[in-house]
XYZ file of C-alpha atoms in Angstrom:
764
model
C 0.000 0.000 0.000
C 2.813 2.427 0.890
C 4.545 1.644 -2.396
C 1.344 2.478 -4.298
C 0.998 5.804 -2.471
C 4.637 6.629 -3.144
C 4.226 5.919 -6.859
C 1.057 8.036 -6.897
C 2.820 11.079 -5.426
C 5.841 10.623 -7.715
C 3.550 10.686 -10.739
C 1.513 13.580 -9.304
C 4.502 15.797 -8.542
C 6.500 15.043 -11.706
C 6.936 18.151 -13.845
C 5.899 17.931 -17.475
C 7.213 20.440 -19.987
C 5.596 21.208 -23.271
C 6.859 23.191 -26.200
C 4.944 25.923 -27.929
C 3.232 24.783 -31.129
C 4.653 26.064 -34.415
C 3.066 26.624 -37.793
C 0.574 29.106 -39.232
C -3.173 29.236 -38.677
C -6.097 31.278 -39.947
C -7.453 34.106 -37.762
C -10.353 36.397 -38.648
C -11.619 39.044 -36.197
C -13.677 42.121 -37.010
C -14.161 44.539 -34.093
C -14.203 41.663 -31.612
C -13.143 41.693 -27.925
C -9.400 41.171 -27.544
C -10.043 38.549 -24.825
C -11.662 36.280 -27.433
C -8.570 36.462 -29.647
C -6.268 35.821 -26.667
C -8.227 32.686 -25.742
C -8.010 31.360 -29.326
C -4.266 32.070 -29.507
C -3.780 30.146 -26.242
C -5.565 27.076 -27.601
C -4.093 27.253 -31.122
C -0.430 27.619 -30.117
C -0.654 25.821 -26.750
C 0.506 28.852 -24.717
C -0.744 30.701 -21.635
C -1.118 34.450 -21.057
C -1.303 36.204 -17.686
C -2.985 39.589 -17.609
C -5.224 41.937 -15.635
C -8.829 41.510 -16.786
C -9.460 45.245 -16.724
C -6.657 45.867 -19.222
C -8.386 43.711 -21.856
C -12.098 43.960 -20.992
C -12.740 47.150 -23.025
C -10.261 46.529 -25.851
C -11.473 45.413 -29.278
C -9.367 44.349 -32.260
C -9.497 43.824 -36.043
C -7.506 40.936 -37.507
C -7.859 40.473 -41.313
C -8.437 36.886 -42.398
C -5.103 35.252 -43.336
C -2.497 32.858 -42.005
C -0.582 33.947 -38.893
C 2.262 32.291 -37.060
C 2.703 32.976 -33.342
C 5.143 35.887 -33.695
C 3.018 37.570 -36.353
C -0.227 37.451 -34.368
C 1.569 38.785 -31.268
C 2.976 41.657 -33.313
C -0.509 42.398 -34.687
C -1.925 42.647 -31.149
C 0.889 44.949 -29.979
C 0.520 47.246 -32.987
C -3.233 47.730 -32.492
C -3.182 48.152 -28.713
C -1.231 49.876 -25.958
C -0.068 46.474 -24.743
C 3.191 44.577 -24.851
C 3.576 40.795 -24.581
C 6.684 39.440 -22.875
C 7.810 35.809 -22.630
C 8.155 34.319 -19.136
C 9.345 30.977 -20.523
C 8.735 28.887 -23.656
C 5.004 28.591 -22.938
C 3.962 31.401 -20.568
C 3.604 35.073 -21.524
C 2.662 38.234 -19.623
C 0.511 41.024 -21.098
C 1.197 44.528 -19.710
C 0.760 48.158 -20.596
C 3.588 49.404 -22.847
C 4.486 52.447 -20.789
C 4.485 52.279 -17.005
C 5.376 55.995 -16.842
C 2.185 56.962 -18.665
C 0.139 54.747 -16.342
C 1.453 56.558 -13.258
C 0.322 59.938 -14.553
C -3.223 58.759 -15.191
C -5.980 58.917 -12.604
C -5.966 56.189 -9.954
C -6.991 52.867 -11.468
C -10.058 51.186 -10.023
C -8.126 47.980 -9.419
C -5.844 48.068 -6.368
C -4.225 44.632 -6.434
C -4.181 42.085 -9.270
C -3.607 38.476 -8.276
C -4.626 38.989 -4.640
C -3.752 35.590 -3.043
C -4.199 33.886 -6.419
C -4.594 34.490 -10.098
C -8.272 35.142 -10.663
C -8.658 37.287 -7.505
C -8.463 41.078 -7.845
C -8.864 43.706 -5.134
C -10.916 46.830 -5.872
C -11.662 49.769 -3.540
C -15.139 48.473 -2.562
C -14.791 44.742 -3.039
C -12.815 41.671 -4.002
C -13.549 40.019 -7.343
C -13.066 36.262 -7.666
C -13.170 34.447 -11.021
C -13.415 30.712 -10.191
C -12.600 29.617 -13.750
C -9.258 31.463 -13.576
C -8.375 30.545 -9.997
C -5.107 28.826 -9.321
C -5.450 25.886 -6.976
C -6.001 26.878 -3.318
C -5.018 24.669 -0.362
C -7.789 22.282 0.655
C -10.299 23.680 -1.860
C -11.432 21.033 -4.367
C -12.462 22.230 -7.809
C -12.750 25.958 -6.921
C -15.674 25.783 -4.453
C -16.974 29.375 -4.298
C -17.739 29.719 -0.577
C -14.771 27.621 0.590
C -12.471 29.904 -1.426
C -13.659 32.953 0.540
C -12.320 31.406 3.756
C -8.767 31.982 2.479
C -9.209 35.713 3.170
C -8.337 37.221 6.562
C -11.429 38.130 8.588
C -13.542 35.333 7.079
C -13.955 32.311 9.346
C -16.190 29.284 9.639
C -16.160 28.188 13.302
C -18.179 25.044 12.488
C -15.981 24.136 9.488
C -18.754 24.517 6.931
C -18.671 26.248 3.550
C -21.849 28.252 4.198
C -21.298 29.150 7.871
C -19.197 32.215 7.051
C -18.604 34.538 9.996
C -17.322 37.739 8.413
C -15.579 40.018 10.901
C -17.563 38.570 13.782
C -20.958 38.623 12.085
C -23.089 35.490 11.918
C -23.727 33.654 8.640
C -27.337 34.882 8.357
C -25.981 38.451 8.382
C -24.449 37.880 4.925
C -26.352 38.766 1.760
C -25.823 36.089 -0.907
C -27.037 36.794 -4.449
C -27.068 34.649 -7.585
C -27.710 36.829 -10.658
C -29.717 39.092 -8.335
C -31.655 36.217 -6.691
C -31.656 36.157 -2.857
C -30.313 32.855 -1.504
C -31.343 31.518 1.925
C -29.817 28.031 1.854
C -26.687 28.237 -0.340
C -25.164 24.857 0.555
C -25.249 21.092 0.326
C -24.664 18.338 2.879
C -25.630 20.558 5.826
C -23.508 23.401 4.482
C -20.290 21.410 4.088
C -19.978 22.366 0.393
C -21.268 25.293 -1.625
C -24.589 24.996 -3.412
C -23.175 26.906 -6.393
C -21.564 24.883 -9.144
C -18.164 26.591 -9.672
C -18.020 25.819 -13.401
C -21.100 28.024 -13.911
C -19.819 30.999 -11.890
C -18.178 33.744 -13.958
C -17.244 36.090 -11.103
C -17.992 36.809 -7.452
C -18.003 40.316 -5.974
C -17.233 40.036 -2.259
C -17.794 43.161 -0.126
C -16.948 43.513 3.552
C -16.478 47.287 3.842
C -17.467 50.505 2.081
C -20.399 48.629 0.553
C -22.115 50.290 -2.386
C -25.494 51.713 -1.225
C -27.384 49.603 -3.769
C -26.596 46.625 -1.515
C -28.299 46.335 1.867
C -30.624 43.857 3.612
C -27.772 42.401 5.759
C -25.314 43.972 8.208
C -22.182 41.884 7.507
C -20.811 40.804 4.101
C -22.221 40.802 0.582
C -21.481 37.887 -1.764
C -22.711 38.833 -5.238
C -22.360 35.881 -7.651
C -22.714 36.249 -11.428
C -22.956 33.595 -14.108
C -21.517 34.280 -17.542
C -23.293 36.706 -19.911
C -21.236 35.722 -22.960
C -22.716 33.845 -25.903
C -20.709 30.816 -27.003
C -19.563 30.765 -30.645
C -20.139 27.001 -30.725
C -21.502 24.351 -28.378
C -19.234 23.817 -25.350
C -19.629 20.968 -22.875
C -17.851 21.014 -19.512
C -18.268 17.863 -17.407
C -16.665 16.644 -14.201
C -16.878 14.193 -11.344
C -15.451 14.181 -7.800
C -15.871 12.230 -4.583
C -19.406 13.536 -3.984
C -21.114 14.375 -7.255
C -21.049 14.609 -11.035
C -21.828 17.780 -12.973
C -22.175 19.104 -16.491
C -22.412 22.546 -18.102
C -23.650 23.055 -21.670
C -23.249 26.394 -23.464
C -24.696 26.760 -26.949
C -25.583 29.524 -29.396
C -29.183 29.703 -30.585
C -28.697 32.647 -32.944
C -25.108 33.536 -33.846
C -23.759 36.261 -31.552
C -27.366 37.162 -30.651
C -28.953 34.494 -28.469
C -27.242 31.912 -26.305
C -28.239 29.407 -23.651
C -26.391 27.702 -20.832
C -27.666 24.782 -18.764
C -25.976 23.095 -15.819
C -26.734 20.236 -13.480
C -24.955 18.736 -10.484
C -26.168 15.647 -8.618
C -24.736 13.566 -5.806
C -24.274 9.818 -6.110
C -23.984 9.278 -2.349
C -27.041 6.987 -2.252
C -25.263 4.589 -4.626
C -21.639 4.873 -3.454
C -20.337 6.253 -0.177
C -16.859 7.500 -1.071
C -14.112 8.263 1.488
C -14.949 11.951 0.948
C -18.616 11.416 1.817
C -17.813 9.177 4.804
C -15.448 11.791 6.249
C -18.091 14.504 5.909
C -20.957 12.465 7.382
C -18.794 11.431 10.339
C -18.403 15.110 11.153
C -21.926 16.275 10.251
C -23.931 13.558 12.020
C -21.929 13.213 15.227
C -24.120 13.118 18.355
C -27.113 11.980 16.270
C -28.751 8.647 15.487
C -27.576 8.758 11.844
C -24.733 6.433 10.924
C -24.693 4.336 7.734
C -26.207 5.519 4.452
C -27.246 3.439 1.461
C -29.967 3.344 -1.193
C -32.617 2.902 1.555
C -31.366 5.385 4.136
C -30.519 8.160 1.718
C -28.983 11.594 1.862
C -28.420 13.415 -1.423
C -28.328 16.799 -3.087
C -28.612 18.379 -6.501
C -28.581 21.801 -8.109
C -29.453 23.125 -11.555
C -29.084 26.449 -13.343
C -30.356 27.834 -16.629
C -29.648 31.101 -18.403
C -30.880 32.574 -21.671
C -28.980 35.616 -22.986
C -30.165 37.900 -25.766
C -27.831 40.544 -27.217
C -30.235 43.147 -28.583
C -27.342 45.164 -29.971
C -23.847 46.284 -29.108
C -25.200 48.345 -26.189
C -28.126 46.315 -24.873
C -28.699 42.789 -23.578
C -31.315 40.812 -21.654
C -30.667 37.708 -19.535
C -33.161 35.333 -17.917
C -31.666 33.198 -15.111
C -32.897 30.390 -12.886
C -31.356 28.340 -10.080
C -32.642 25.306 -8.146
C -30.903 23.888 -5.041
C -32.262 20.785 -3.277
C -31.182 18.643 -0.295
C -33.033 15.448 0.720
C -32.752 13.128 3.726
C -34.790 9.953 4.335
C -33.599 7.827 7.257
C -35.285 5.037 9.245
C -34.154 3.528 12.548
C -35.500 0.515 14.443
C -35.985 1.740 18.033
C -37.322 -1.540 19.392
C -38.748 -4.763 18.036
C -42.095 -3.135 17.296
C -41.252 0.566 17.003
C -39.679 2.380 14.059
C -38.486 5.976 13.673
C -38.402 7.679 10.283
C -36.910 11.138 9.691
C -37.404 13.019 6.442
C -35.961 16.397 5.534
C -36.263 18.423 2.348
C -34.639 21.812 1.796
C -35.131 23.721 -1.444
C -34.042 27.187 -2.570
C -35.265 28.192 -6.023
C -35.163 31.509 -7.793
C -35.522 33.398 -11.075
C -34.325 36.753 -12.347
C -34.567 38.936 -15.432
C -31.739 41.413 -16.115
C -31.868 44.147 -18.751
C -28.711 46.207 -19.292
C -28.798 49.251 -21.563
C -25.819 51.491 -22.451
C -27.265 54.706 -23.882
C -23.909 56.370 -24.523
C -20.397 56.430 -23.099
C -21.636 58.188 -19.949
C -25.065 56.812 -19.116
C -26.429 53.293 -18.650
C -29.038 51.466 -16.623
C -29.829 48.001 -15.271
C -33.358 46.733 -14.668
C -33.687 43.620 -12.484
C -36.727 41.499 -11.637
C -36.063 38.804 -9.034
C -37.997 36.044 -7.254
C -36.842 33.565 -4.599
C -38.525 30.687 -2.767
C -37.104 28.807 0.228
C -38.754 25.795 1.888
C -37.625 23.709 4.841
C -39.633 20.578 5.685
C -38.764 18.182 8.493
C -40.828 15.210 9.752
C -39.937 12.836 12.590
C -42.395 9.953 12.812
C -42.257 7.214 15.448
C -44.774 4.458 14.814
C -45.556 0.992 16.167
C -48.216 0.174 13.571
C -50.500 1.969 11.119
C -52.877 3.092 13.882
C -50.310 4.329 16.416
C -47.794 7.094 15.737
C -46.089 10.193 17.171
C -45.261 12.848 14.590
C -43.202 16.028 14.955
C -43.172 18.496 12.051
C -41.111 21.621 11.446
C -41.801 24.050 8.596
C -40.071 27.217 7.433
C -40.999 29.099 4.270
C -39.778 32.294 2.562
C -41.115 33.927 -0.576
C -39.693 37.219 -1.760
C -39.719 39.137 -5.011
C -38.844 42.585 -6.197
C -37.673 44.977 -8.859
C -34.472 47.049 -8.975
C -33.741 50.115 -11.125
C -30.014 50.941 -11.171
C -28.567 53.907 -13.090
C -24.940 54.923 -13.687
C -24.111 58.428 -14.940
C -20.559 59.634 -15.589
C -21.240 63.343 -15.293
C -17.637 64.365 -16.079
C -14.289 62.663 -16.536
C -13.782 62.538 -12.759
C -17.322 62.357 -11.362
C -19.777 59.458 -11.458
C -23.266 59.236 -9.960
C -24.983 55.912 -9.241
C -28.625 55.993 -8.155
C -31.763 53.902 -8.226
C -34.918 52.520 -6.661
C -35.743 49.056 -5.270
C -39.102 47.525 -4.348
C -39.117 44.226 -2.450
C -41.765 42.127 -0.714
C -40.963 39.367 1.805
C -43.332 36.725 3.192
C -42.005 34.460 5.988
C -43.680 31.782 8.057
C -42.705 28.948 10.389
C -44.526 26.334 12.422
C -43.758 23.529 14.879
C -46.458 20.904 15.416
C -46.673 17.590 17.218
C -49.431 15.023 16.769
C -50.446 11.441 17.328
C -53.371 9.286 16.261
C -55.702 11.228 18.601
C -54.418 14.812 18.885
C -52.499 17.585 17.087
C -50.834 20.461 18.995
C -49.335 23.595 17.437
C -46.210 24.351 19.488
C -45.227 27.546 17.686
C -46.503 29.287 14.562
C -46.070 32.694 12.967
C -46.386 34.402 9.581
C -45.188 37.926 8.775
C -45.045 40.062 5.639
C -43.204 43.270 4.813
C -42.713 45.547 1.807
C -39.541 47.620 1.457
C -39.140 50.765 -0.658
C -35.499 51.763 -1.147
C -33.909 54.822 -2.730
C -30.134 54.948 -3.027
C -27.438 57.128 -4.555
C -23.657 57.171 -4.570
C -21.351 59.926 -5.822
C -17.749 59.045 -6.701
C -14.848 61.373 -7.450
C -11.595 59.951 -8.882
C -8.546 61.939 -9.920
C -4.876 61.097 -10.073
C -4.070 59.268 -6.820
C -7.255 59.878 -4.809
C -10.795 58.565 -4.641
C -13.852 59.718 -2.717
C -17.150 57.858 -2.634
C -20.106 59.067 -0.604
C -23.663 57.757 -0.695
C -26.751 56.717 1.217
C -29.487 54.102 1.225
C -32.952 55.115 2.448
C -35.404 52.303 3.199
C -39.068 52.662 4.085
C -40.963 49.709 5.656
C -44.650 50.643 6.202
C -45.543 47.405 8.088
C -42.891 48.219 10.716
C -43.475 51.972 10.599
C -39.754 52.459 9.990
C -37.579 54.771 7.883
C -33.976 53.518 7.814
C -31.206 55.855 6.633
C -27.874 54.191 5.893
C -24.944 56.461 4.894
C -21.833 55.024 3.194
C -18.384 56.612 2.837
C -15.052 55.617 1.280
C -11.883 57.747 1.160
C -8.796 56.461 -0.639
C -5.451 58.209 -1.108
C -2.163 57.063 -2.567
C 0.793 58.036 -0.365
C 4.507 58.060 -1.215
C 3.905 56.104 -4.416
C 3.820 52.636 -2.863
C 1.263 53.166 -0.068
C -2.498 53.432 -0.503
C -4.537 54.441 2.554
C -8.271 53.851 2.882
C -11.023 54.863 5.325
C -14.627 53.639 5.199
C -17.834 53.999 7.157
C -21.154 52.266 6.628
C -24.464 51.863 8.402
C -26.555 48.791 7.640
C -29.756 47.157 8.852
C -31.641 43.900 8.358
C -35.184 42.766 9.051
C -34.647 39.052 8.324
C -32.541 36.794 10.553
C -32.283 33.271 11.905
C -33.029 32.105 15.429
C -32.208 28.802 17.046
C -35.333 26.764 17.715
C -35.418 25.236 21.188
C -37.403 22.106 20.280
C -34.986 19.188 20.272
C -34.401 17.054 17.186
C -31.533 15.009 15.826
C -30.511 17.527 13.154
C -28.242 19.723 15.248
C -26.923 21.595 12.196
C -30.386 22.488 10.883
C -32.089 23.854 13.981
C -32.180 27.460 12.759
C -35.342 29.131 11.474
C -35.610 32.284 9.343
C -37.843 34.959 10.864
C -38.978 38.455 9.914
C -38.731 41.359 12.313
C -41.953 42.559 13.912
C -40.132 45.453 15.649
C -41.391 44.101 18.995
C -40.348 40.607 19.992
C -37.886 40.458 17.096
C -36.347 43.928 16.572
C -34.566 45.262 13.491
C -30.828 44.612 13.590
C -28.703 47.718 13.006
C -24.970 47.913 12.536
C -22.290 50.599 12.155
C -18.816 49.765 10.821
C -15.657 51.888 10.675
C -12.476 50.696 8.945
C -9.001 52.149 8.444
C -6.214 50.467 6.545
C -3.461 50.705 3.988
C -1.878 48.684 1.210
C 1.868 48.649 0.534
C 2.871 47.241 -2.848
C 6.425 47.150 -4.149
C 7.170 44.902 -7.118
C 6.530 41.375 -5.881
C 5.692 42.273 -2.262
C 2.252 43.119 -0.906
C 1.202 44.114 2.613
C -2.481 44.736 3.351
C -3.536 45.850 6.857
C -7.106 46.712 7.827
C -8.487 47.620 11.270
C -12.218 47.777 11.958
C -14.838 48.439 14.609
C -18.487 47.474 14.329
C -21.367 48.030 16.728
C -24.689 46.205 16.532
C -28.038 46.461 18.303
C -31.416 44.805 17.890
C -30.108 41.281 18.496
C -31.776 38.715 20.753
C -30.564 35.748 22.772
C -32.375 33.500 20.297
C -30.797 34.963 17.175
C -27.304 34.706 18.679
C -27.773 31.294 20.262
C -27.350 32.389 23.883
C -30.648 31.006 25.120
C -29.916 29.100 28.323
C -31.790 25.751 28.296
C -32.869 26.527 31.846
C -34.018 30.046 30.901
C -36.513 30.076 27.992
C -37.071 33.870 28.198
C -36.110 35.900 25.120
C -33.564 38.614 25.944
C -32.731 41.664 23.821
C -29.190 42.905 23.479
C -26.401 44.688 21.623
C -22.766 44.075 20.852
C -19.541 45.200 19.239
C -16.705 43.727 17.197
C -13.201 45.116 16.847
C -10.427 43.491 14.921
C -7.384 43.601 12.694
C -6.786 41.763 9.387
C -3.263 41.420 7.977
C -2.050 39.878 4.711
C 1.593 39.591 3.604
C 2.229 38.214 0.119
C 5.265 37.489 -2.050
C 4.738 36.736 -5.748
C 6.787 35.467 -8.665
C 5.959 34.247 -12.165
C 5.477 30.589 -11.171
C 5.030 30.673 -7.388
C 3.354 32.647 -4.638
C 3.422 32.603 -0.841
C 1.217 34.439 1.627
C 0.510 34.685 5.341
C -2.640 36.026 7.025
C -3.392 37.038 10.598
C -6.680 38.077 12.186
C -7.340 39.485 15.645
C -11.002 39.470 16.668
C -12.762 40.680 19.797
C -16.539 40.203 19.487
C -18.750 40.718 22.552
C -22.477 40.952 23.253
C -24.646 41.803 26.215
C -28.298 41.004 26.907
C -30.862 42.242 29.381
C -30.864 40.196 32.616
C -28.003 37.946 31.438
C -24.501 37.996 32.957
C -25.486 41.005 35.117
C -25.976 43.011 31.913
C -22.209 42.838 31.255
C -20.494 42.084 27.946
C -19.177 38.570 27.224
C -17.579 36.842 24.203
C -19.854 35.756 21.381
C -20.081 32.104 20.371
C -18.008 32.807 17.256
C -15.186 34.736 18.921
C -11.882 33.388 17.623
C -9.378 35.729 19.218
C -6.365 34.904 17.050
C -6.079 33.086 13.731
C -3.090 32.610 11.467
C -2.464 30.906 8.119
C 0.610 30.266 5.994
C 0.146 29.153 2.379
C 2.200 28.680 -0.770
C 1.542 27.893 -4.410
C 3.890 26.564 -7.085
C 3.366 25.860 -10.781
C 5.452 23.655 -13.092
C 4.091 23.962 -16.635
C 0.823 21.991 -16.514
C 1.165 20.943 -12.877
C 0.297 23.089 -9.827
C 0.312 22.449 -6.092
C -0.856 24.487 -3.071
C -0.087 23.878 0.594
C -1.668 25.704 3.553
C -1.403 25.524 7.333
C -4.232 27.030 9.390
C -4.121 27.772 13.124
C -6.573 29.491 15.458
C -7.474 29.761 19.098
C -10.474 27.791 20.335
C -14.015 29.074 20.547
C -15.416 30.107 23.938
C -17.880 27.995 25.891
C -19.751 28.231 29.193
C -18.453 25.799 31.844
C -20.704 23.992 34.319
C -20.429 24.774 38.022
C -19.959 22.142 40.724
C -23.731 22.094 41.193
C -24.244 21.232 37.504
C -25.525 24.651 36.403
C -24.218 26.796 33.575
C -21.697 29.260 35.002
C -20.194 32.424 33.528
C -21.151 32.643 29.852
C -18.357 31.913 27.376
C -15.648 32.403 29.993
C -13.504 29.411 28.946
C -11.886 28.502 25.625
C -11.852 25.209 23.756
C -8.483 23.754 22.654
C -6.385 25.354 19.917
C -7.331 24.293 16.398
C -4.918 23.676 13.513
C -4.715 21.641 10.302
C -2.638 21.213 7.125
C -4.284 21.190 3.677
C -2.819 20.126 0.326
C -4.246 20.497 -3.193
C -2.837 19.894 -6.655
C -4.002 19.921 -10.269
C -2.595 18.644 -13.540
C -3.728 19.886 -16.978
C -3.249 16.640 -18.868
C -4.688 17.942 -22.144
C -5.191 21.399 -23.620
C -5.985 21.434 -27.311
C -8.268 23.432 -29.575
C -10.971 20.754 -29.579
C -10.861 19.620 -25.957
C -9.043 19.985 -22.658
C -8.789 17.947 -19.500
C -7.734 18.504 -15.902
C -7.361 16.233 -12.902
C -7.010 17.365 -9.300
C -6.667 16.017 -5.805
C -7.092 17.653 -2.400
C -6.298 16.476 1.111
C -8.067 18.305 3.939
C -6.489 17.999 7.397
C -3.511 15.941 6.186
C -2.341 14.865 9.643
C -5.914 14.031 10.749
C -6.023 16.154 13.912
C -9.503 16.100 15.471
C -10.293 19.070 17.721
C -13.370 20.026 19.729
C -14.845 22.999 17.853
C -18.121 23.317 19.777
C -19.487 22.312 23.178
C -23.214 22.355 23.837
C -25.483 21.343 26.703
C -28.758 19.470 26.464
C -31.260 19.617 29.330
C -31.888 16.124 30.762
C -35.339 14.952 31.930
C -34.818 11.310 32.892
C -36.776 11.374 36.150
C -38.923 13.588 38.373
C -35.932 15.113 40.179
C -34.615 16.468 36.849
C -37.704 18.674 36.609
C -36.963 20.270 39.972
C -33.153 20.434 39.722
C -31.315 21.335 36.525
C -29.100 18.683 34.941
C -27.348 18.791 31.575
C -25.787 16.357 29.154
C -22.536 17.583 27.523
C -22.279 17.265 23.751
C -18.875 17.880 22.161
C -18.589 18.381 18.407
C -15.254 17.595 16.780
C -13.665 19.048 13.673
C -13.504 17.316 10.321
C -10.812 14.647 10.124
C -8.649 13.675 7.165
C -10.690 14.044 3.967
C -9.375 13.157 0.512
C -11.086 14.280 -2.660
C -10.330 13.668 -6.322
C -11.843 15.328 -9.370
C -11.504 15.060 -13.116
C -12.875 17.607 -15.579
C -13.037 17.703 -19.367
C -14.190 20.434 -21.746
C -14.990 19.901 -25.400
């Protein structure tokens, strides 16, 4: 066995060199985007170009139809553009602006850092942009998972080791706004959040905002994850298919009318009910600990699937319409024999579906608009049925439903060369309901039930001034909610200034609010990771959450070195002990509270043509206080991770790439039990230190004009260190004395152990 593993790694890590193809080929481009020509040159001559997307995105080119060899087509590109193409080696080339001196005298470029952490990640003043299709391999991230990739950034943590449980600068995961082509997503994951619900081969780019958020985005008080699928129309049918340790997927892109109408369809489905791979077994061991779920097969099933569809219509060179749809589904059906005559069956179904219509119109070089219609539906259904025969049963049911829809008008007006005004209007309606019921053959009891509805009217505007080495952006979002009798005013501010040539300083302020949040339901069931329910604020029992965030930071960039430091402070009010999970099992009263978060994010990066190394550090101090809890004093939140550190590196050898990352953090806080068995000071003690080592690698085994192929492998937690990441207490009622005196059962949840994953992907 060891010999086989050794041979595997020798083959995996062997470098393969390839020579650039020679010969002449026909090219014919008439006022086409330069990026299209670059992609065809890469495939035709078997070369690779590195470049900043912004440099090529607005450039068009004319190439008369004739035969070109590699040197001739490169010369043609350089003659028609302000770009120069330099060889890194025999196969890799870099595209840059011809004159760096001219670039320095221009106004400050929108992009701050190209290749932030990895190729395919760019840093802008307001946000980070991730292009999954261009991403280099990241440590422990199989096949460019969108939400797992975000956890590489400082300030983004997942205390429960899930892809969807992103705690951004101390905020909870439900405080993040996640959009897919403008569609609101409420359950963006699979396998209880362990992987992203978004197929990475469909994603064109992700705009990730954690500070200085544009006023057109609101609804949540933490981060904004704005995901876009591709708007381009394929010139011919393209099929991209892959398989890994959990699922198989396919993406089909095809033109319907040449350069006018195109369609793309994708599907991803798990095969876990047919084959339980080592990847799936590692995940279920972590997900279903402390539950009655153990072995899965074609009878006791757990599976997931997601589908997307998009129809794009290019009305002209300045107008396009796109119709998008997404469907995410998770299903569980599990039966257990409790005794000889009694059986327990648990069924769960979670769906998040949505549709959107986008119309973009460019009237002239200075004015354009976007019109968006969006609809989203979320349903959570859970049934636990214990039955002895057809006439005797005990049934517990949990339901949670969300329906929202709206329309957005967004306008962009470049009033002068230096000034730009963004403004618009948004109308959104939200309908939320939940219910808990228990019944038997004789009686049905409603334990908890509520339905709320709200309409939001939003006006926003943002004025931006850019000149030379400075940028100022000031705006506001005004939201009216008649059902809550509320008018919410949310100012936004960003100031950016380049100092001493290599330093860029930045200050931001933003006020945000949200009327939708999750609370932890107190009715016990076996699904410990799915005991959160979405609710809508009624401004009484469940108040509106409001947050203020201030940040100050700077970026130092000198050739291949990058240092990014950002300090922040955020205050929050309108939270409850239910929404933040601080409800004491012995104290069922709902408590209102407030909190603050202060922290520091640091990134140090060193880059070269074929390798990159980076280190991140985050300091976080997040505290809350609630009425009549802990003597009204502040205490650490459940997600407080005081210190976290990571060290990662990436190396590329021709078609082979490898990434290695080590992640370390202090343990989460928990509330210890006193000698009398009661819960003592809240979150006064820390769990053990957490650390792991991740390894990922990919090999491009084929890259030709007609088809390409890639294989990859990832190893999560290489040295298999299991750590307690959460400690919870369950109230025990075994006898009459337990009703009078409080007694708890301790439940420890451990981190994910060693998890291998393998994927193969082909495009033709």
